[in-house]
JSON list of C-alpha atoms in Angstrom, two decimals:
[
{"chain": "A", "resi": 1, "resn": "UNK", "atom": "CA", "xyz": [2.79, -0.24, -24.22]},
{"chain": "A", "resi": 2, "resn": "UNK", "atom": "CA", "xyz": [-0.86, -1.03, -23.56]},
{"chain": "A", "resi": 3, "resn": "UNK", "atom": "CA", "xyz": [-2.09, 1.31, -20.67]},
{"chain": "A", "resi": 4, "resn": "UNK", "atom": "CA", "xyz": [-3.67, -1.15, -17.76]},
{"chain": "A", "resi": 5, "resn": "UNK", "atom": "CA", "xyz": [-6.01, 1.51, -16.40]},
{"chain": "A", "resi": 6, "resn": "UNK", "atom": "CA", "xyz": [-7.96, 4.06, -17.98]},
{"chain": "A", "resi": 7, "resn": "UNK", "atom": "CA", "xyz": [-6.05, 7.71, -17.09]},
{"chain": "A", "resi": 8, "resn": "UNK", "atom": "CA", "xyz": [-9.39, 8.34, -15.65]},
{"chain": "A", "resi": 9, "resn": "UNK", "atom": "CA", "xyz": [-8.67, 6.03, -12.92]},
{"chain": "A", "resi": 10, "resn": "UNK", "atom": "CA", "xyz": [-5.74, 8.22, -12.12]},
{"chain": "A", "resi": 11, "resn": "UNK", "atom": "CA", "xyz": [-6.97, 9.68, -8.32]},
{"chain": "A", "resi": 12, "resn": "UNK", "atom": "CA", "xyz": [-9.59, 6.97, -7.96]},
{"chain": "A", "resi": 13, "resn": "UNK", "atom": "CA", "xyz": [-10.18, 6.07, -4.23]},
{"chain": "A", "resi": 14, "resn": "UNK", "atom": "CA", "xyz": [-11.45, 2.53, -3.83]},
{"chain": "A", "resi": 15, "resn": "UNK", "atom": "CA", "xyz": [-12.69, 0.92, -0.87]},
{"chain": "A", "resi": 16, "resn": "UNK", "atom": "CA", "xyz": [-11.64, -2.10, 0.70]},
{"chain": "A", "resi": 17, "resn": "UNK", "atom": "CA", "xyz": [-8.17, -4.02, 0.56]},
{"chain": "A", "resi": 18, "resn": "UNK", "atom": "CA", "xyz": [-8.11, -5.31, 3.98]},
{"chain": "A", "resi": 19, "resn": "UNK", "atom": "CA", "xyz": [-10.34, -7.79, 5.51]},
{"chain": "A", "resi": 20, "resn": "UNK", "atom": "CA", "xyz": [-9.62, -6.51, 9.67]},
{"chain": "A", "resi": 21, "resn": "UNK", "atom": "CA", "xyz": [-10.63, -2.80, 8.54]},
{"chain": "A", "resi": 22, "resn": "UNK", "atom": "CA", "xyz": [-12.16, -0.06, 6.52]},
{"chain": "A", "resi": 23, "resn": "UNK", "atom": "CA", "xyz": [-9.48, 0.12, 4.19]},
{"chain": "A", "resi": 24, "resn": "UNK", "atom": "CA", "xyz": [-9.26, 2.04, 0.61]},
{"chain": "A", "resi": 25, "resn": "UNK", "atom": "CA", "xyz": [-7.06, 1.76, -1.87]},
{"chain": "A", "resi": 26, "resn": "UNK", "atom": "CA", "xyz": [-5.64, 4.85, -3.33]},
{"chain": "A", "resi": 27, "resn": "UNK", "atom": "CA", "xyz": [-4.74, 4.46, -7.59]},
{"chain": "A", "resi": 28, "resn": "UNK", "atom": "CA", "xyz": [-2.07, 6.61, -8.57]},
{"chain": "A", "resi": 29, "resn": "UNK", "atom": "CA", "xyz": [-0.32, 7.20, -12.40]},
{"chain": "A", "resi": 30, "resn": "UNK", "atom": "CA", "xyz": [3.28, 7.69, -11.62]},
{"chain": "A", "resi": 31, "resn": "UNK", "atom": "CA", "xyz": [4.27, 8.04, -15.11]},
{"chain": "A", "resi": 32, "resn": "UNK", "atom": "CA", "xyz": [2.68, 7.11, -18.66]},
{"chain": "A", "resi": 33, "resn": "UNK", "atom": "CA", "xyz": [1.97, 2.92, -18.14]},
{"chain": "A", "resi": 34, "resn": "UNK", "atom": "CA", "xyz": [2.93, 3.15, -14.43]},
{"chain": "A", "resi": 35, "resn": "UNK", "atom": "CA", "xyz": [0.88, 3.00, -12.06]},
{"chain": "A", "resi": 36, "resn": "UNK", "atom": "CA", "xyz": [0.57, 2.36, -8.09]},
{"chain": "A", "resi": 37, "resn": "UNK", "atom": "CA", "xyz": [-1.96, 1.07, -5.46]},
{"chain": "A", "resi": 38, "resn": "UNK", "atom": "CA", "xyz": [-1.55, 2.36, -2.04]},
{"chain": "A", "resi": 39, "resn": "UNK", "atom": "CA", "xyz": [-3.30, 0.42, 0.77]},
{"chain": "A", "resi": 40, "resn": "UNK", "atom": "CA", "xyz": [-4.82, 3.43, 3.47]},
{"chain": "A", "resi": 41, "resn": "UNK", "atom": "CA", "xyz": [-5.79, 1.29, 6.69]},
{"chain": "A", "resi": 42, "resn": "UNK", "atom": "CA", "xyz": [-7.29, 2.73, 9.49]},
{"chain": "A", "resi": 43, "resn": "UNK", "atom": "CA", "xyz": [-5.42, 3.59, 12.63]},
{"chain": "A", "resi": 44, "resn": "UNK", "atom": "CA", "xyz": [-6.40, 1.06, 14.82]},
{"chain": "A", "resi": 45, "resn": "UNK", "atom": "CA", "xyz": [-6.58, -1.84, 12.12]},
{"chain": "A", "resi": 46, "resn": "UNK", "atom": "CA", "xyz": [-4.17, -5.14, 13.44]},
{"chain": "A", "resi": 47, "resn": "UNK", "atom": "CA", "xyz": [-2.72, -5.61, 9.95]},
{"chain": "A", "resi": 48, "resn": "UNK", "atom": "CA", "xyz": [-1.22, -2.31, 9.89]},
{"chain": "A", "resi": 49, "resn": "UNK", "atom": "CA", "xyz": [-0.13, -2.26, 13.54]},
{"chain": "A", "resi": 50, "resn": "UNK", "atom": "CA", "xyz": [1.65, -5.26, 12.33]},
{"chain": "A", "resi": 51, "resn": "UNK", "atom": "CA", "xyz": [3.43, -3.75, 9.46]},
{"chain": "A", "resi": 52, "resn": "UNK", "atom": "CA", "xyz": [4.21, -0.77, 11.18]},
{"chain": "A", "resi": 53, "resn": "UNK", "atom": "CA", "xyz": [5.82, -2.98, 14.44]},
{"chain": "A", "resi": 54, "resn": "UNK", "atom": "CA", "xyz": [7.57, -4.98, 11.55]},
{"chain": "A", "resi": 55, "resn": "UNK", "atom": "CA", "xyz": [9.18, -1.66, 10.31]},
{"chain": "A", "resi": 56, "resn": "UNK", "atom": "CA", "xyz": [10.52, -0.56, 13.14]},
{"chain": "A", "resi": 57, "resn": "UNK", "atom": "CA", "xyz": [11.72, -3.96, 13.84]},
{"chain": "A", "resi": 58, "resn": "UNK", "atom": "CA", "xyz": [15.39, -4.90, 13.27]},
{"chain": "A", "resi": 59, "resn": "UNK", "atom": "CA", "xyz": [15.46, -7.03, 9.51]},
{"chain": "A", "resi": 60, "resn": "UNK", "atom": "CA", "xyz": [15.37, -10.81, 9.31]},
{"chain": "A", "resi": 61, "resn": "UNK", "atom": "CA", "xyz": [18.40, -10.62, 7.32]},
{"chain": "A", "resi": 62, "resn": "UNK", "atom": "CA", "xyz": [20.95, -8.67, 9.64]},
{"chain": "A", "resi": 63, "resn": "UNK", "atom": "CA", "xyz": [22.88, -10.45, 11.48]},
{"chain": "A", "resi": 64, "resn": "UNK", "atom": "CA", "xyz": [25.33, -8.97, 14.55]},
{"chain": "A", "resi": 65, "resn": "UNK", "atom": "CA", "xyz": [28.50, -9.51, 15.05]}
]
């Protein structure tokens, strides 16, 4: 398998990823060929007020008897 990063990469802090705040984007090597992106917004930024109202949220998909 063809590695899609260079293992240099692996710890790289990247800024942006949101447009409403001074995001950065965190790259991460889980394992050999697997890797992750996490999205760090800042406190106060309305896309991850959002998401974090969303979580707490009750699902979509459940539905009460």
């Amino acid at each position: 398998m063809t590695n899609p990063f260079p293992p240099a990469l692996d710890g790289a802090v990247i800024p942006g990823g949101c447009d409403n705040c001074n995001a950065e984007q965190h790259l991460r090597q889980d394992q050999p060929g697997m890797w992750s992106i996490d999205i760090h917004h800042d406190n106060t930024c309305p896309t991850w007020r959002r998401i974090q109202a969303q979580r707490a949220g009750t699902p979509d998909t459940f539905k009460g008897r």
